Short mmCIF file of C-alpha atoms in Angstrom, two decimals:
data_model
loop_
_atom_site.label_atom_id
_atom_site.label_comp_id
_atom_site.label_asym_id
_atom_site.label_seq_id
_atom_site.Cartn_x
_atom_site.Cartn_y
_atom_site.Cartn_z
CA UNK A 81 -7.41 -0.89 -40.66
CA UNK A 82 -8.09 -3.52 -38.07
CA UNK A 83 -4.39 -5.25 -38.36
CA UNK A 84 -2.53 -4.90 -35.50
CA UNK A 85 0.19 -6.25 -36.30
CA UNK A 86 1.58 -4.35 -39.22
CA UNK A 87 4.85 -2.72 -38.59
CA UNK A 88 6.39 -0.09 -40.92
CA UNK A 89 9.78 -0.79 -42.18
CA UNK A 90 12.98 1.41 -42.48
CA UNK A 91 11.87 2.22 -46.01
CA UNK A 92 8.48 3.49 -45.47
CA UNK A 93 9.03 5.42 -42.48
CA UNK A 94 11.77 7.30 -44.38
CA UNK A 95 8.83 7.77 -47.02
CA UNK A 96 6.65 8.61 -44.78
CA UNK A 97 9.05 11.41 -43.14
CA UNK A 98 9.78 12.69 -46.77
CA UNK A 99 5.86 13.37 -47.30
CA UNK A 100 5.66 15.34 -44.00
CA UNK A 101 8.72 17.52 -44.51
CA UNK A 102 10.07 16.08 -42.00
CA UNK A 103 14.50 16.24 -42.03
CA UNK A 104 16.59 13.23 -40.85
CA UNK A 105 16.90 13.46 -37.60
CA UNK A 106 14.51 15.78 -37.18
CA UNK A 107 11.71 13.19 -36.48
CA UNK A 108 11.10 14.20 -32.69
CA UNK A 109 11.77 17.53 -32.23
CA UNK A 110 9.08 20.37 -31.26
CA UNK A 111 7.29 22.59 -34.04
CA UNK A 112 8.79 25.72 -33.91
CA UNK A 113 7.14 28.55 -32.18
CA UNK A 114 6.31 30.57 -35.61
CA UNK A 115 4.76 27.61 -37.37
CA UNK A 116 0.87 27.19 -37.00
CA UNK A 117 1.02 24.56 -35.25
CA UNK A 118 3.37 25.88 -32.60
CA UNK A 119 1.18 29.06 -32.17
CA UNK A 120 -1.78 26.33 -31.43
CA UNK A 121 0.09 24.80 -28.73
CA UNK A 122 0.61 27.41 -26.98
CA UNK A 123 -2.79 28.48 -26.93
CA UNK A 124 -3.43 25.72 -25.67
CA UNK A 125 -3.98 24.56 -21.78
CA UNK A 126 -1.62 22.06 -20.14
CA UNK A 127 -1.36 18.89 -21.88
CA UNK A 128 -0.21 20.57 -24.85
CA UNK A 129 2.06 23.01 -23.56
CA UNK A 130 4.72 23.07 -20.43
CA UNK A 131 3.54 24.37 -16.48
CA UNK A 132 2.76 27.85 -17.06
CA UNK A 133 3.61 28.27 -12.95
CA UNK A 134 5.89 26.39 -10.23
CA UNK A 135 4.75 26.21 -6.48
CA UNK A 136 7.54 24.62 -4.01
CA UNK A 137 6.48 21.67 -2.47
CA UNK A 138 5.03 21.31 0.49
CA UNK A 139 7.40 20.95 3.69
CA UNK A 140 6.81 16.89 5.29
CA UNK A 141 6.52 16.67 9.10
CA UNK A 142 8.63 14.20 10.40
CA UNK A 143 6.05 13.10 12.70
CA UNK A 144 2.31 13.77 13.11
CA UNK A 145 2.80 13.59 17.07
CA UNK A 146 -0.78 12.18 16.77
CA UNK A 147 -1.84 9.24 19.87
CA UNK A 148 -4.01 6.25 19.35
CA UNK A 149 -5.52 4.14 21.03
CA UNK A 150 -4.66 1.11 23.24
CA UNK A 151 -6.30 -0.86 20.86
CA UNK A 152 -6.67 0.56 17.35
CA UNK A 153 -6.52 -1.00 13.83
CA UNK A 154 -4.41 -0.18 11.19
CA UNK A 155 -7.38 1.71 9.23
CA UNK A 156 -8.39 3.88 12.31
CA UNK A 157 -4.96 5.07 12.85
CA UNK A 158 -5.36 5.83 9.27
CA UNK A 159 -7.92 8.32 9.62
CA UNK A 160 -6.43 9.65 12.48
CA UNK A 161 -2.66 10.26 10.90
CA UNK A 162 -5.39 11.80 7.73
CA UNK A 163 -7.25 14.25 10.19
CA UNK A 164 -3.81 15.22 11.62
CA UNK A 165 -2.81 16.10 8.07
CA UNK A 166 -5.93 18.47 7.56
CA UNK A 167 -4.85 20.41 10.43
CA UNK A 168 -1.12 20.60 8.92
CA UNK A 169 -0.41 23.04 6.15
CA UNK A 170 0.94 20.15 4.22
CA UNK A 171 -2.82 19.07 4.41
CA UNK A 172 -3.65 21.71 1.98
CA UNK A 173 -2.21 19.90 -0.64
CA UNK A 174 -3.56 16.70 -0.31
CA UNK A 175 -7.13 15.61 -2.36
CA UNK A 176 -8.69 12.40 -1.02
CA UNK A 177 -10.65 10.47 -3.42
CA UNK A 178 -12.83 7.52 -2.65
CA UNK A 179 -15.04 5.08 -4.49
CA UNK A 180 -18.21 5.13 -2.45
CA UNK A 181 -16.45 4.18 0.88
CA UNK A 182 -15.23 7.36 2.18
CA UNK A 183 -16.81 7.15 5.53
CA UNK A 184 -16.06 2.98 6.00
CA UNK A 185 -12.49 3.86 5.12
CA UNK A 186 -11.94 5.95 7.96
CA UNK A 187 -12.28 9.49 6.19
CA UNK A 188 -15.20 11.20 7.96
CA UNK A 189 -12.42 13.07 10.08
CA UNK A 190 -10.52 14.70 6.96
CA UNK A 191 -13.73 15.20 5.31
CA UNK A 192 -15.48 17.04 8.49
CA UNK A 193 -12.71 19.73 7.96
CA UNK A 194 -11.83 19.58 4.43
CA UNK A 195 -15.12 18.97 2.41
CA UNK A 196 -16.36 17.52 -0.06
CA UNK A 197 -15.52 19.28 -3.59
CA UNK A 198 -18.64 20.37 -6.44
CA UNK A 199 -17.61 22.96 -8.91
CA UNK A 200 -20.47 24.64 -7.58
CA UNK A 201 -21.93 25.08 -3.80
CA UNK A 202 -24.44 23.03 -3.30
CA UNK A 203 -27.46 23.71 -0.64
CA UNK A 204 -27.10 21.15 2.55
CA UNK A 205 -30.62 20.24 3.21
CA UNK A 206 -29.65 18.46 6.20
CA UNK A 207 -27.61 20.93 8.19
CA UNK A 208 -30.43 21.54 10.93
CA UNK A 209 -30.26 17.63 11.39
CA UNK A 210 -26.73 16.06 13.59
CA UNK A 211 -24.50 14.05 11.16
CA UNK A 212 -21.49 12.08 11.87
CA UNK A 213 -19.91 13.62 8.79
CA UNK A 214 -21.40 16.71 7.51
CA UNK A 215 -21.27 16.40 3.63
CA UNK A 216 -20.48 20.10 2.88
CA UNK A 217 -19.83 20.21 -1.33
CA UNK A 218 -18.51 23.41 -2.15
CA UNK A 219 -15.29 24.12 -4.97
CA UNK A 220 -13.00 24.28 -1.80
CA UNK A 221 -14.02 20.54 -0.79
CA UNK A 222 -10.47 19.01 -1.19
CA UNK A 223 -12.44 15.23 -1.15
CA UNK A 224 -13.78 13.98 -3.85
CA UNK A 225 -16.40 11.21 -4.03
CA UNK A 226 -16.58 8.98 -6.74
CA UNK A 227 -19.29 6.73 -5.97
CA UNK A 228 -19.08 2.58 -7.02
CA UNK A 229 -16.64 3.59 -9.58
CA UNK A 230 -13.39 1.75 -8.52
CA UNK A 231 -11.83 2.12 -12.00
CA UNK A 232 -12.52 5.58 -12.27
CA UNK A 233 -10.90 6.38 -9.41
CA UNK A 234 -7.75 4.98 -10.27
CA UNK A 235 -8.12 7.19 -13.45
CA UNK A 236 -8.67 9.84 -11.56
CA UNK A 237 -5.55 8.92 -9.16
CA UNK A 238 -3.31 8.57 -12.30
CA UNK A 239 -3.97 12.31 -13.50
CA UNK A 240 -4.29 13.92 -9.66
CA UNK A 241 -0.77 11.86 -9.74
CA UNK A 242 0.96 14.21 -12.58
CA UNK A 243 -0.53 17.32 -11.36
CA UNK A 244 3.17 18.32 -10.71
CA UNK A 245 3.89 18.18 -14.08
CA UNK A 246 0.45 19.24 -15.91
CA UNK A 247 0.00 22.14 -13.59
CA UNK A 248 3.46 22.99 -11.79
CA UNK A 249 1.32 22.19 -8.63
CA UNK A 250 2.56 19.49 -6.38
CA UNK A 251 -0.30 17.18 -5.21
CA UNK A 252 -0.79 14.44 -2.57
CA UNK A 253 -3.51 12.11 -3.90
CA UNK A 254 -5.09 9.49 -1.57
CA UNK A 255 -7.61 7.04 -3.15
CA UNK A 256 -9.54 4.40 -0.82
CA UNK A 257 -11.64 1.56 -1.69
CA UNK A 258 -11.91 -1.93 -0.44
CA UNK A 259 -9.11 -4.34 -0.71
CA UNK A 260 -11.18 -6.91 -2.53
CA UNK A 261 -12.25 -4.45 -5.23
CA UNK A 262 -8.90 -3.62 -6.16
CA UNK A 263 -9.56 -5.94 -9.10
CA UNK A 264 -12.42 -3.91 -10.68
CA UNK A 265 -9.41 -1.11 -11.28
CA UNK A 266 -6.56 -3.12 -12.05
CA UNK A 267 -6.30 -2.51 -15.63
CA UNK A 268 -6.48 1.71 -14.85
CA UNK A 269 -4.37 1.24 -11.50
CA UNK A 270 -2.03 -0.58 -14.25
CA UNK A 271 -1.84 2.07 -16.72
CA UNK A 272 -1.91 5.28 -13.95
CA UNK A 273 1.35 3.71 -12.85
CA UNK A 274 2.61 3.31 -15.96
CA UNK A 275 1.85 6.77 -16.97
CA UNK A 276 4.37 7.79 -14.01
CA UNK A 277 1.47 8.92 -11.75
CA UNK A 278 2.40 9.41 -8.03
CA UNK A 279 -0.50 8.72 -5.71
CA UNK A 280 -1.31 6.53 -2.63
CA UNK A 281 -4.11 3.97 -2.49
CA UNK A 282 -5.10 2.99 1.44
CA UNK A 283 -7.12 -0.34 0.54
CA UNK A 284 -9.35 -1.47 3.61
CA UNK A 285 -10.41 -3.61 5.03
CA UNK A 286 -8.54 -6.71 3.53
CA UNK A 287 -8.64 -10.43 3.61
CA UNK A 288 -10.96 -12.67 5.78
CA UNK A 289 -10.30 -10.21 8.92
CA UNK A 290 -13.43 -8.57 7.54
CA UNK A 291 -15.66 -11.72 8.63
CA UNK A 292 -18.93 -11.08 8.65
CA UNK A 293 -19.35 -9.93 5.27
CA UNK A 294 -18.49 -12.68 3.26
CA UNK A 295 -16.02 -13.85 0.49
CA UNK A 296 -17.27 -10.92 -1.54
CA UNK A 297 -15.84 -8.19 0.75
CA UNK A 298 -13.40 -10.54 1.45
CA UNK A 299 -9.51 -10.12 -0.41
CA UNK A 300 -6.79 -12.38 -1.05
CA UNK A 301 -5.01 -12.57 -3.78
CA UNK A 302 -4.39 -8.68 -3.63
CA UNK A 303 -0.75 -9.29 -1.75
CA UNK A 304 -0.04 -10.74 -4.93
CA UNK A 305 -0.94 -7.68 -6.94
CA UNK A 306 1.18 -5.39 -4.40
CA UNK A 307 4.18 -7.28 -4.72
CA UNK A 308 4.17 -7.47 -8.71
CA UNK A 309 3.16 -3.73 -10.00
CA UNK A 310 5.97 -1.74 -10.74
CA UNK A 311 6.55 1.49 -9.12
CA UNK A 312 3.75 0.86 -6.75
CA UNK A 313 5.10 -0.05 -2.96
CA UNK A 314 3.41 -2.34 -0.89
CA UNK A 315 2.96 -2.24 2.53
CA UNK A 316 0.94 -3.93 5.30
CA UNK A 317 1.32 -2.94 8.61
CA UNK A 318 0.73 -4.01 12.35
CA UNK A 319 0.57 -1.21 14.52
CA UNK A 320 -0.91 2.34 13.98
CA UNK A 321 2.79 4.24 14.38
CA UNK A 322 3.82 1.74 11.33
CA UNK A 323 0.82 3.51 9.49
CA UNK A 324 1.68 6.67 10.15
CA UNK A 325 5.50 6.34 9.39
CA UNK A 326 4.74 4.31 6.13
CA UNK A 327 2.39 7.52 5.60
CA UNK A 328 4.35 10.18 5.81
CA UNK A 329 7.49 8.16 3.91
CA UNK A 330 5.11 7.07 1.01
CA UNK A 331 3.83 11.10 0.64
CA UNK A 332 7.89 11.92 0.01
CA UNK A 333 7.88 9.46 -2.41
CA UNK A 334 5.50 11.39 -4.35
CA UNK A 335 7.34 14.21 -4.08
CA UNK A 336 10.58 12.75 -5.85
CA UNK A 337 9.28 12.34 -9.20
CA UNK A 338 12.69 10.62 -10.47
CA UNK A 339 13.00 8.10 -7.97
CA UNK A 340 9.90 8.12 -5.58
CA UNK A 341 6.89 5.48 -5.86
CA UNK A 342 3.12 5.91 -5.55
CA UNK A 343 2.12 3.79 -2.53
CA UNK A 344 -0.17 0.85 -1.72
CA UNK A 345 -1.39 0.43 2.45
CA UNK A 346 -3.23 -2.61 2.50
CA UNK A 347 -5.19 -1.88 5.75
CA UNK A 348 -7.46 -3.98 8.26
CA UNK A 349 -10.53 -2.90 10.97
CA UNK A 350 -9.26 -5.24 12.89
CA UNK A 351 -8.51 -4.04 16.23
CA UNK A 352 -4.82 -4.70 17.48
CA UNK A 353 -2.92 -4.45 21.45
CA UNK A 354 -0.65 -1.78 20.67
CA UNK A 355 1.25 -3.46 23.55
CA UNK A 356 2.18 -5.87 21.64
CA UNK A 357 4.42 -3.06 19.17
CA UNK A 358 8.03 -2.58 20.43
CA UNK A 359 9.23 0.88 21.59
CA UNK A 360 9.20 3.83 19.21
CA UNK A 361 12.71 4.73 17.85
CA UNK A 362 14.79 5.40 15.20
CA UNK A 363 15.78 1.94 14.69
CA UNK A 364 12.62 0.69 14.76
CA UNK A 365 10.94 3.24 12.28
CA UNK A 366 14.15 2.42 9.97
CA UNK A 367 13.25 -1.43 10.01
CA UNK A 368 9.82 -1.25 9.42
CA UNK A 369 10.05 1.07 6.23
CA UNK A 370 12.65 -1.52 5.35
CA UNK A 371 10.05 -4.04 5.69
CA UNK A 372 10.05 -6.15 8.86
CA UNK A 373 12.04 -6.48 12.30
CA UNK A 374 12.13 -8.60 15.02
CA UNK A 375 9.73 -8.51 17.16
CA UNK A 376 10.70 -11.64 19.49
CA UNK A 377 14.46 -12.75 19.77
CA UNK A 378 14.56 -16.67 20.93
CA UNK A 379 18.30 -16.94 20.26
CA UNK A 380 18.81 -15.77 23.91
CA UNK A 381 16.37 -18.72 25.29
CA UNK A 382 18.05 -21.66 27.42
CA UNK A 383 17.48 -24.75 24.95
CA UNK A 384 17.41 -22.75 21.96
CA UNK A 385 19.40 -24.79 19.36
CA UNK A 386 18.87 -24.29 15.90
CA UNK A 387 18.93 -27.82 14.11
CA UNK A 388 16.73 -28.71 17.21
CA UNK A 389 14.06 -26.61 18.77
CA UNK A 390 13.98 -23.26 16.91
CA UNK A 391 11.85 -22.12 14.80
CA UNK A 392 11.31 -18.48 12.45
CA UNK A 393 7.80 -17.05 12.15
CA UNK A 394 7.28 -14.76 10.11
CA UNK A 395 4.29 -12.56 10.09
CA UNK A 396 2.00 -10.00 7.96
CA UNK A 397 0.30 -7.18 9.19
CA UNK A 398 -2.77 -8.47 11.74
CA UNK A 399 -1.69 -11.38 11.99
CA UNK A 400 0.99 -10.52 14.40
CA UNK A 401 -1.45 -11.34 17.41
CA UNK A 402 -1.98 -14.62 16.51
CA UNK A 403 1.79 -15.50 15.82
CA UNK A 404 2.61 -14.21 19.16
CA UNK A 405 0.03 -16.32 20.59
CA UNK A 406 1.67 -19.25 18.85
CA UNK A 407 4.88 -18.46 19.97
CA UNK A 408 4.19 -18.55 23.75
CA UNK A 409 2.53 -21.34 23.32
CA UNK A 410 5.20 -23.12 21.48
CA UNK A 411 7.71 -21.77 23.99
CA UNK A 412 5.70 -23.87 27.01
CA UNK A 413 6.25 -26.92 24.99
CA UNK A 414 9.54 -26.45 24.84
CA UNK A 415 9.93 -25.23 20.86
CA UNK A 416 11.58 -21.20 21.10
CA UNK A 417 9.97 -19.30 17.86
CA UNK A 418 11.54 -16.11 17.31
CA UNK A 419 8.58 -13.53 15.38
CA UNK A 420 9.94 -11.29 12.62
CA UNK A 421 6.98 -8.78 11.16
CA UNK A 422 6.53 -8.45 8.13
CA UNK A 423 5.68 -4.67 6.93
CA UNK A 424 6.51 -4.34 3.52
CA UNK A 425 6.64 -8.33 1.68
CA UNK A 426 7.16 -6.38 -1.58
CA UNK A 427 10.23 -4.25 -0.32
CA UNK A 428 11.71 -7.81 1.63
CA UNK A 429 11.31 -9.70 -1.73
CA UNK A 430 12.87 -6.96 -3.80
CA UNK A 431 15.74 -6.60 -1.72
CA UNK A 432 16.86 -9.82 -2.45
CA UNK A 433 18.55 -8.21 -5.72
CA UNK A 434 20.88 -6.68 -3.33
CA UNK A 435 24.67 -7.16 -2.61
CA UNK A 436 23.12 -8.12 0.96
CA UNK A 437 19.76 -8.52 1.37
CA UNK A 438 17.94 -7.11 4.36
CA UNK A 439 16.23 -10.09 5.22
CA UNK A 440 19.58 -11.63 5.19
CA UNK A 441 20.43 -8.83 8.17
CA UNK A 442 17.02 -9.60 9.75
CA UNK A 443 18.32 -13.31 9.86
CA UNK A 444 21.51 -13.93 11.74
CA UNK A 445 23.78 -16.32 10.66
CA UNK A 446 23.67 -18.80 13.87
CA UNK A 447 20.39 -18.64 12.61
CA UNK A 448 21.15 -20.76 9.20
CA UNK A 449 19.10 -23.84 8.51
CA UNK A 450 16.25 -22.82 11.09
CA UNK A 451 13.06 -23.61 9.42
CA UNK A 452 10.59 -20.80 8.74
CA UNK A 453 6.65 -20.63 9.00
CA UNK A 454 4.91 -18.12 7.29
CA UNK A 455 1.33 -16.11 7.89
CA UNK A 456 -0.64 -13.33 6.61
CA UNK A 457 -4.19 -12.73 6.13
CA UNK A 458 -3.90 -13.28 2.18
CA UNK A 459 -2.80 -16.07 -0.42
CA UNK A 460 -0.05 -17.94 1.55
CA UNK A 461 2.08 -17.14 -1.51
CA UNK A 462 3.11 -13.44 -0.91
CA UNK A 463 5.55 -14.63 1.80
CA UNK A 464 6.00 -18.38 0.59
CA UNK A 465 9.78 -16.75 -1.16
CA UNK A 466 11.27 -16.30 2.41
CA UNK A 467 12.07 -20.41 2.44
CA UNK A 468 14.10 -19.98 -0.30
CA UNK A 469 15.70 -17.26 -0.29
CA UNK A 470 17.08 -18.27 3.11
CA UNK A 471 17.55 -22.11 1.77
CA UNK A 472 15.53 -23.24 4.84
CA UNK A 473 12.12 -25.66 4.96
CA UNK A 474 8.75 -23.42 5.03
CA UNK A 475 5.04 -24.24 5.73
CA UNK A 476 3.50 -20.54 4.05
CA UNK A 477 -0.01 -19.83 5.84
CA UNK A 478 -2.52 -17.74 4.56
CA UNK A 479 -6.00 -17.90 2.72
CA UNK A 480 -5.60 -19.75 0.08
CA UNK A 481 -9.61 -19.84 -0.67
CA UNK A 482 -12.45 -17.66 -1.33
CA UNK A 483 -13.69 -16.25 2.17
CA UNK A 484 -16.62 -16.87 4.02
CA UNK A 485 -19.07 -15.17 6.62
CA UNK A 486 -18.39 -16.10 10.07
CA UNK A 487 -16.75 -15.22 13.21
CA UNK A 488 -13.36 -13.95 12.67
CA UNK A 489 -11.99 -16.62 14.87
CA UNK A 490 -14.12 -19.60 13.46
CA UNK A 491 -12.28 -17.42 10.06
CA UNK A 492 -8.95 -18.18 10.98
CA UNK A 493 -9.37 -21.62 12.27
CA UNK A 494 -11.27 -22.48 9.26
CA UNK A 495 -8.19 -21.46 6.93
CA UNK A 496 -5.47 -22.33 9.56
CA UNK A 497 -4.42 -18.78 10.42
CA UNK A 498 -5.08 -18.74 14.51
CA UNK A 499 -2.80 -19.57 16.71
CA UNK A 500 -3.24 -22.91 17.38
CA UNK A 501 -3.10 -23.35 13.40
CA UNK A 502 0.13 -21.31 13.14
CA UNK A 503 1.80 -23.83 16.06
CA UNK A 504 0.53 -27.04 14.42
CA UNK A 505 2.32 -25.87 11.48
CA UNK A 506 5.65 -25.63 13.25
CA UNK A 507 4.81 -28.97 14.87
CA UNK A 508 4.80 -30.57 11.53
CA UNK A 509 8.21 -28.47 10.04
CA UNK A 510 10.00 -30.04 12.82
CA UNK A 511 8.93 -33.07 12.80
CA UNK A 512 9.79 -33.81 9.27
#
């Protein structure tokens, strides 16, 4: 009983069918609807049996027309594209779930109008008292909290993920836990994708951006993870419009249950200049669900030469500050850096399968043989592919440590990741 490894050969799974009744060819088809055990099934509740009911699916906004602020990190604007949703009827399809983090992911807005769901009211004994988030349970709660139970809730993601085809009802499911616990669920977050589930995880905050709290709160090799899982898209972005495009283009990816993908938002608290993002448009919305544009062009500089003073940075999510800081700096000395952001490492590496790759469209062809430096707030390695794919040198930046507590620019000094670090870096590519 405990052998694993036996496997059945031709012969005895032809016995095997005799002994059952079973015809040739025969060996997967349904009991019929007269036999006992087709008269079970039916009585039966979805697993067992087919959707007894359809419901269309919801209509997708193409925007949220929702503002943010000045400065805002990616896991506020978050929240705010979430509280948005509650006040769409699209939001009346979507179920948060969270594993003990709801409010420190940014939810208390969707869960002030949604609530929090118990199959039975229960009494608020602090509803006399002012809350930040009142914690109303109630069977119409459409947020569900989990508690410090990351692998259950990527169980719980996985089936809320094929309500479409248990129930005939489309669902939107949103999980959130910290990046660095990603790791507790893996082996469920595995197996929910693998089971064809549909669902998007918004994991915040990530990597040593969180500084105060330590290596334990801290994540890094989770860019890794993203860019490996199949049918899972990874994205990291810069700006709070990035969030809420990525949003709303991940949630129609749920909805196409041939092609779509369940989505992965690895999210900061770091607060960013929303200055610093270019102009909305079309073009600009198409790049970054692509995964990256330019954000500085050098090519136009007086000096710029490409086997001389030019340089590619490329960088990840928050730490698009810190490479423009480089950059100017760079540019006084007399080195022009053009800045491509990175919004999506998973969709630039899997592009390269393509007839033309879109980071070979990102990268212009006087720019061949420029040298690239890399940096996001993660293991160096989830961007360390660009170099090669593009046959050019690369220095890759990133954490390639555990974390520690500190100040989040003693942080990125420490591993590198400032801008002074991400300049001495191109210092030493060109110099070689």
């Amino acid at each position: 009983p405990m052998n694993h490894g036996a496997l059945l050969t031709a012969t005895q799974m032809e016995a095997l069918r005799d002994s059952l009744g079973i015809g040739p060819g025969a060996e997967w088809e349904r009991f019929p609807d007269s036999s006992p055990e087709g008269k079970w099934i039916r009585e039966r509740p979805a697993p067992f049996r087919s959707p007894a009911r359809h419901v269309e699916a919801p209509e997708l906004p193409e925007t949220l027309e929702e503002s943010y602020p000045e400065t805002s990190s990616s896991q506020e604007a978050f929240g705010r594209a979430l509280a948005r949703l509650a006040r769409l009827p699209v939001g009346a399809h979507v179920v948060t779930l969270s594993a003990d983090v709801a409010v420190t992911t940014h939810l208390g807005a969707w869960i002030t109008r949604t609530g929090v769901y118990s199959p039975t009211a229960r009494p608020d004994f602090f509803a006399d008292v002012p809350q930040a988030v009142p914690w109303r349970e109630s069977p119409r709660g459409r947020h569900i909290e989990l508690g410090i139970a990351e692998h259950n809730l990527f169980l719980a993601l996985g089936a809320f993920g094929l309500a479409t085809e248990l129930t005939g009802v489309p669902l939107f499911p949103i999980g959130t836990l910290y990046d660095p616990f990603v790791t507790r669920g893996l082996d469920a977050l595995y197996h929910a994708l693998y089971a064809g589930g549909r669902f998007i995880v918004a994991a915040t905050p990530s990597g040593v951006s969180l500084s105060p709290e330590g290596g334990a709160h801290q994540s890094v090799i989770t860019p890794g993870i993203g860019i490996a899982l199949p049918a899972l898209a990874y994205y990291e972005p810069a700006f709070a419009l990035e969030v809420e495009w990525i949003l709303l283009d991940g949630l129609r990816g749920l909805l196409d249950r041939e092609r779509g993908e369940s989505l992965y938002l690895r999210l900061s608290t770091k607060p960013v200049a929303q200055s610093l993002a270019p102009a909305a448009s079309e073009e600009y919305r198409a790049q970054v669900l692509r995964g990256g544009y330019r954000l500085i062009d050098a090519r136009a500089e007086p000096g710029w030469d490409p086997e001389d003073s030019a340089v590619s940075i490329f960088a990840a999510g928050v730490m698009v500050p810190e490479a423009v800081e480089a950059a100017r700096a760079l540019r006084a000395e007399g080195i022009l850096a053009s800045l491509f952001v990175v919004t999506s490492p998973d969709r630039l590496y899997r592009g390269l399968r393509e007839s033309r790759p879109y980071l070979e469209q990102l990268v212009t062809s006087e720019e061949e043989g420029v040298p690239i430096v890399s940096v996001l707030d993660g293991h160096s390695h989830g961007l360390a592919f660009l170099g090669s794919a593009l046959g050019v040198p690369q220095i890759p930046l990133g954490v390639d440590h555990f974390g520690q507590s500190g100040g989040r620019s003693d942080l990125y000094a420490h591993y590198g990741i400032d801008g002074a670090g991400i300049a001495r870096a191109v210092r030493t590519l060109l110099a070689r």
